[in-house]
mmCIF file of C-alpha atoms in Angstrom:
data_model
loop_
_atom_site.group_PDB
_atom_site.id
_atom_site.type_symbol
_atom_site.label_atom_id
_atom_site.label_comp_id
_atom_site.label_asym_id
_atom_site.label_seq_id
_atom_site.Cartn_x
_atom_site.Cartn_y
_atom_site.Cartn_z
ATOM 1 C CA MET A 172 192.984 46.314 101.525
ATOM 2 C CA SER A 173 194.581 48.097 98.843
ATOM 3 C CA GLU A 174 193.027 51.380 98.048
ATOM 4 C CA HIS A 175 192.159 50.149 94.960
ATOM 5 C CA GLU A 176 190.075 47.373 95.789
ATOM 6 C CA VAL A 177 188.126 48.779 98.598
ATOM 7 C CA SER A 178 185.126 46.195 99.950
ATOM 8 C CA GLY A 179 181.604 47.623 98.312
ATOM 9 C CA VAL A 180 183.601 50.423 95.960
ATOM 10 C CA ALA A 181 185.434 48.069 94.013
ATOM 11 C CA GLY A 182 188.045 49.953 91.503
ATOM 12 C CA VAL A 183 187.980 53.167 93.314
ATOM 13 C CA GLY A 184 191.436 54.845 93.645
ATOM 14 C CA VAL A 185 191.977 58.411 95.057
ATOM 15 C CA SER A 186 190.242 59.894 92.054
ATOM 16 C CA GLY A 187 187.046 58.314 92.926
ATOM 17 C CA VAL A 188 186.958 56.482 89.757
ATOM 18 C CA GLY A 189 184.437 53.348 89.426
ATOM 19 C CA VAL A 190 181.469 55.024 91.403
ATOM 20 C CA PRO A 191 178.583 55.235 89.449
ATOM 21 C CA GLY A 192 176.883 58.160 88.546
ATOM 22 C CA VAL A 193 172.888 58.615 88.474
ATOM 23 C CA ALA A 194 171.119 60.638 86.316
ATOM 24 C CA GLY A 195 174.362 62.340 84.639
ATOM 25 C CA ILE A 196 175.363 63.421 87.889
ATOM 26 C CA GLU A 197 178.752 62.247 88.464
ATOM 27 C CA VAL A 198 180.815 61.681 92.012
ATOM 28 C CA PRO A 199 183.538 64.410 92.239
ATOM 29 C CA GLY A 200 187.450 63.106 91.280
ATOM 30 C CA GLY A 201 190.599 64.260 92.654
ATOM 31 C CA ARG A 202 192.437 63.289 95.916
ATOM 32 C CA ALA A 203 190.037 64.478 98.488
ATOM 33 C CA ALA A 204 186.695 62.993 97.096
ATOM 34 C CA GLY A 205 188.999 59.699 96.822
ATOM 35 C CA ALA A 206 190.112 59.558 100.016
ATOM 36 C CA ALA A 207 186.641 60.298 101.747
ATOM 37 C CA LEU A 208 185.270 57.428 99.749
ATOM 38 C CA LEU A 209 188.175 54.685 100.669
ATOM 39 C CA VAL A 210 187.537 55.973 104.574
ATOM 40 C CA CYS A 211 183.456 55.409 104.294
ATOM 41 C CA ALA A 212 184.279 51.853 102.555
ATOM 42 C CA GLU A 213 186.158 51.221 105.341
ATOM 43 C CA TYR A 214 184.393 51.781 108.281
ATOM 44 C CA ALA A 215 180.541 52.046 107.263
ATOM 45 C CA ASP A 216 178.677 48.794 106.447
ATOM 46 C CA PRO A 217 177.482 48.986 102.836
ATOM 47 C CA ALA A 218 173.735 50.259 104.040
ATOM 48 C CA LEU A 219 175.158 53.127 105.646
ATOM 49 C CA ARG A 220 177.836 54.224 103.031
ATOM 50 C CA HIS A 221 175.054 53.872 100.557
ATOM 51 C CA HIS A 222 173.108 55.867 102.442
ATOM 52 C CA SER A 223 175.749 58.681 102.448
ATOM 53 C CA LEU A 224 176.114 57.991 98.875
ATOM 54 C CA ARG A 225 172.215 58.755 98.031
ATOM 55 C CA SER A 226 172.408 61.697 100.433
ATOM 56 C CA TYR A 227 175.328 63.266 97.945
ATOM 57 C CA PHE A 228 172.867 62.506 95.015
ATOM 58 C CA PHE A 229 169.868 63.802 96.245
ATOM 59 C CA GLY A 230 171.493 66.900 97.140
ATOM 60 C CA ALA A 231 173.432 67.078 94.267
ATOM 61 C CA ALA A 232 169.906 66.624 92.052
ATOM 62 C CA TRP A 233 168.307 69.223 93.836
ATOM 63 C CA ALA A 234 170.811 71.769 93.051
ATOM 64 C CA ARG A 235 170.836 71.213 89.791
ATOM 65 C CA GLU A 236 166.772 71.318 89.745
ATOM 66 C CA HIS A 237 166.598 74.938 91.316
ATOM 67 C CA GLY A 238 170.071 76.046 89.415
ATOM 68 C CA HIS A 239 172.313 76.283 92.821
ATOM 69 C CA ALA A 240 175.852 76.563 92.205
ATOM 70 C CA TYR A 241 177.995 74.697 95.051
ATOM 71 C CA ASP A 242 181.333 73.472 95.960
ATOM 72 C CA ASP A 243 181.171 69.509 95.008
ATOM 73 C CA GLU A 244 184.120 68.576 96.714
ATOM 74 C CA LEU A 245 183.131 69.859 99.808
ATOM 75 C CA PHE A 246 179.920 68.728 99.314
ATOM 76 C CA PHE A 247 180.743 64.955 98.645
ATOM 77 C CA VAL A 248 183.609 64.965 101.313
ATOM 78 C CA SER A 249 180.826 66.146 104.386
ATOM 79 C CA ALA A 250 178.089 63.817 102.680
ATOM 80 C CA LEU A 251 180.584 60.795 102.859
ATOM 81 C CA LEU A 252 181.726 61.558 106.555
ATOM 82 C CA HIS A 253 178.697 62.913 107.878
ATOM 83 C CA ASP A 254 177.456 59.515 109.635
ATOM 84 C CA LEU A 255 180.677 57.783 110.301
ATOM 85 C CA SER A 256 180.485 58.960 114.079
ATOM 86 C CA LEU A 257 177.284 56.356 114.533
ATOM 87 C CA THR A 258 180.185 53.993 113.848
ATOM 88 C CA PRO A 259 181.769 51.992 116.808
ATOM 89 C CA PRO A 260 185.420 53.656 115.976
ATOM 90 C CA PHE A 261 184.132 57.140 116.241
ATOM 91 C CA ASP A 262 181.221 57.193 118.273
ATOM 92 C CA SER A 263 181.747 59.775 121.094
ATOM 93 C CA HIS A 264 180.576 58.457 124.544
ATOM 94 C CA SER A 265 179.245 61.862 125.285
ATOM 95 C CA LEU A 266 179.468 63.734 122.007
ATOM 96 C CA PRO A 267 176.080 64.153 119.982
ATOM 97 C CA PHE A 268 177.076 62.094 116.868
ATOM 98 C CA GLU A 269 177.039 64.838 114.761
ATOM 99 C CA GLU A 270 179.605 67.189 116.697
ATOM 100 C CA ALA A 271 181.688 63.969 117.429
ATOM 101 C CA GLY A 272 181.329 63.911 113.181
ATOM 102 C CA GLY A 273 181.952 67.579 112.733
ATOM 103 C CA HIS A 274 185.520 66.597 114.911
ATOM 104 C CA LEU A 275 186.078 63.734 112.610
ATOM 105 C CA ALA A 276 185.888 65.555 109.385
ATOM 106 C CA ARG A 277 188.286 68.444 111.064
ATOM 107 C CA VAL A 278 190.741 65.619 111.389
ATOM 108 C CA PHE A 279 190.229 63.828 107.967
ATOM 109 C CA THR A 280 190.749 67.247 106.523
ATOM 110 C CA ALA A 281 193.729 68.365 108.139
ATOM 111 C CA GLY A 282 195.625 65.477 106.466
ATOM 112 C CA LEU A 283 194.453 66.785 103.311
ATOM 113 C CA GLY A 284 195.987 70.023 103.682
ATOM 114 C CA TRP A 285 192.756 71.799 103.942
ATOM 115 C CA PRO A 286 193.312 75.585 105.503
ATOM 116 C CA VAL A 287 191.510 76.002 109.005
ATOM 117 C CA GLU A 288 188.251 77.857 107.263
ATOM 118 C CA ARG A 289 187.683 74.864 104.771
ATOM 119 C CA ARG A 290 187.930 72.149 107.402
ATOM 120 C CA ASP A 291 185.784 74.020 110.072
ATOM 121 C CA ARG A 292 182.924 74.536 106.787
ATOM 122 C CA ALA A 293 183.302 70.417 106.764
ATOM 123 C CA ALA A 294 182.540 70.434 110.422
ATOM 124 C CA GLU A 295 179.693 72.934 110.045
ATOM 125 C CA LEU A 296 177.820 70.727 107.295
ATOM 126 C CA ILE A 297 177.672 67.668 109.297
ATOM 127 C CA VAL A 298 176.614 69.425 112.934
ATOM 128 C CA LEU A 299 174.008 71.515 110.707
ATOM 129 C CA HIS A 300 172.765 68.487 109.074
ATOM 130 C CA MET A 301 170.958 67.869 112.366
ATOM 131 C CA ARG A 302 169.219 71.410 113.071
ATOM 132 C CA ASP A 303 167.278 73.664 111.810
ATOM 133 C CA ASP A 304 166.793 74.151 108.349
ATOM 134 C CA VAL A 305 169.449 76.993 106.771
ATOM 135 C CA SER A 306 168.786 78.795 103.819
ATOM 136 C CA PRO A 307 170.290 77.911 100.714
ATOM 137 C CA GLN A 308 170.908 81.844 99.917
ATOM 138 C CA ASP A 309 172.972 81.526 103.494
ATOM 139 C CA ASP A 310 174.781 78.241 102.979
ATOM 140 C CA ILE A 311 173.940 75.974 100.116
ATOM 141 C CA GLU A 312 176.396 73.226 100.868
ATOM 142 C CA SER A 313 174.836 72.738 104.346
ATOM 143 C CA ARG A 314 171.283 73.096 102.686
ATOM 144 C CA LEU A 315 172.375 70.275 100.308
ATOM 145 C CA LEU A 316 173.136 67.680 102.808
ATOM 146 C CA GLN A 317 169.998 68.609 104.746
ATOM 147 C CA VAL A 318 167.880 67.734 101.915
ATOM 148 C CA GLY A 319 169.741 64.700 100.753
ATOM 149 C CA THR A 320 169.896 63.459 104.074
ATOM 150 C CA THR A 321 166.286 64.202 104.965
ATOM 151 C CA ALA A 322 164.916 62.734 101.497
ATOM 152 C CA ASP A 323 166.902 59.785 102.144
ATOM 153 C CA VAL A 324 165.925 58.942 106.163
ATOM 154 C CA SER A 325 162.703 59.883 106.893
ATOM 155 C CA GLY A 326 161.001 60.789 102.878
ATOM 156 C CA GLY A 327 160.702 64.410 103.468
ATOM 157 C CA GLY A 328 160.640 66.178 100.423
ATOM 158 C CA LEU A 329 160.634 63.158 98.064
ATOM 159 C CA ASP A 330 157.872 64.579 95.768
ATOM 160 C CA ALA A 331 160.459 67.149 94.671
ATOM 161 C CA PHE A 332 162.510 64.366 92.863
ATOM 162 C CA ASP A 333 161.541 62.396 89.317
ATOM 163 C CA PRO A 334 160.743 59.041 89.920
ATOM 164 C CA ALA A 335 162.916 58.186 87.295
ATOM 165 C CA PHE A 336 165.426 59.810 89.115
ATOM 166 C CA ARG A 337 164.746 57.648 92.721
ATOM 167 C CA ALA A 338 164.652 54.305 90.543
ATOM 168 C CA GLU A 339 167.921 55.211 89.135
ATOM 169 C CA LEU A 340 169.327 55.988 92.248
ATOM 170 C CA LEU A 341 168.296 53.158 94.170
ATOM 171 C CA ALA A 342 169.456 50.693 91.380
ATOM 172 C CA ALA A 343 172.801 52.393 91.860
ATOM 173 C CA TYR A 344 172.635 52.415 95.545
ATOM 174 C CA PRO A 345 170.469 49.776 97.493
ATOM 175 C CA ARG A 346 168.977 50.541 100.534
ATOM 176 C CA LEU A 347 169.764 47.095 102.072
ATOM 177 C CA GLY A 348 167.622 47.468 104.857
ATOM 178 C CA PHE A 349 169.239 50.884 105.971
ATOM 179 C CA ALA A 350 165.832 52.367 107.907
ATOM 180 C CA GLU A 351 165.706 49.469 109.944
ATOM 181 C CA THR A 352 169.300 49.702 111.173
ATOM 182 C CA PHE A 353 169.891 53.513 110.794
ATOM 183 C CA VAL A 354 166.549 53.479 113.381
ATOM 184 C CA ASP A 355 168.179 51.354 115.731
ATOM 185 C CA LEU A 356 171.324 53.560 115.689
ATOM 186 C CA PHE A 357 169.550 56.543 116.466
ATOM 187 C CA ARG A 358 167.428 54.939 119.455
ATOM 188 C CA ASP A 359 170.962 54.032 120.838
ATOM 189 C CA GLN A 360 172.093 57.443 120.488
ATOM 190 C CA ALA A 361 169.000 58.447 122.034
ATOM 191 C CA ALA A 362 169.567 56.161 124.934
ATOM 192 C CA ARG A 363 173.177 56.739 125.747
ATOM 193 C CA LYS A 364 172.177 60.883 125.109
ATOM 194 C CA PRO A 365 169.154 61.748 126.123
ATOM 195 C CA GLY A 366 169.876 66.109 125.565
ATOM 196 C CA CYS A 367 170.889 65.070 121.822
ATOM 197 C CA ALA A 368 169.341 66.306 118.275
ATOM 198 C CA ALA A 369 168.482 62.437 117.621
ATOM 199 C CA ALA A 370 166.969 61.543 121.061
ATOM 200 C CA GLY A 371 164.709 64.756 120.639
ATOM 201 C CA LEU A 372 163.581 63.082 116.813
ATOM 202 C CA VAL A 373 162.840 59.679 118.622
ATOM 203 C CA ALA A 374 160.778 61.304 120.988
ATOM 204 C CA ASP A 375 158.858 63.286 118.507
ATOM 205 C CA GLY A 376 157.473 59.900 116.196
ATOM 206 C CA TRP A 377 160.560 60.317 113.742
ATOM 207 C CA GLU A 378 161.025 56.470 113.521
ATOM 208 C CA ALA A 379 157.492 56.008 111.800
ATOM 209 C CA ARG A 380 158.522 58.194 109.043
ATOM 210 C CA ALA A 381 161.683 56.592 108.722
ATOM 211 C CA LEU A 382 160.627 53.219 108.702
ATOM 212 C CA GLY A 383 157.636 54.427 106.407
ATOM 213 C CA ASN A 384 159.924 56.024 103.890
ATOM 214 C CA ALA A 385 158.677 55.533 100.462
ATOM 215 C CA LEU A 386 162.213 54.863 98.985
ATOM 216 C CA ASP A 387 161.141 51.464 100.873
ATOM 217 C CA ALA A 388 157.813 50.651 99.384
ATOM 218 C CA GLY A 389 157.500 47.712 96.403
#
């Protein structure tokens, strides 16, 4: 498979050119973002890949609306990698998926030549997206991933986004039955790793919120 012809992201090279922007928000260019797109396209199915991209755009739109500056490359790379440990090649038999995903991010970014501190940050974003809310003043990139994933998975905070933005986002990156497949993934994680955060969400009725997400209405 050519790096310029990745399934579901046709025309994407190492710069990320060819990936549709949404409402004036574009994906970052450069080697790191392009590599994250390629890896996500190779290992995530279209529904999970679109979720990763929607999570990025939700977070970026929230930052723009609230006037927050952030590290776009770090946020984008983390968003594209954050759920890859739900896929069979990277699924840990013992670690919660977000912790396994953090390790995956550290390996991936080592290959990019990122320094240890920046590799640690990518891992931190991925782990924290399954933890309690982080203040944007303390860690804006982690907060953006929390905002983006919460909106896209369970519909939390959707009212903060303009309906026109939501419509444009879904037109560019359709849901493709995401809610049902994602709930199944979390059920599997919960059954195999009963002490993990995913198991806690399943036990707390999260499934109903995910399956009732307003993004899937109409």
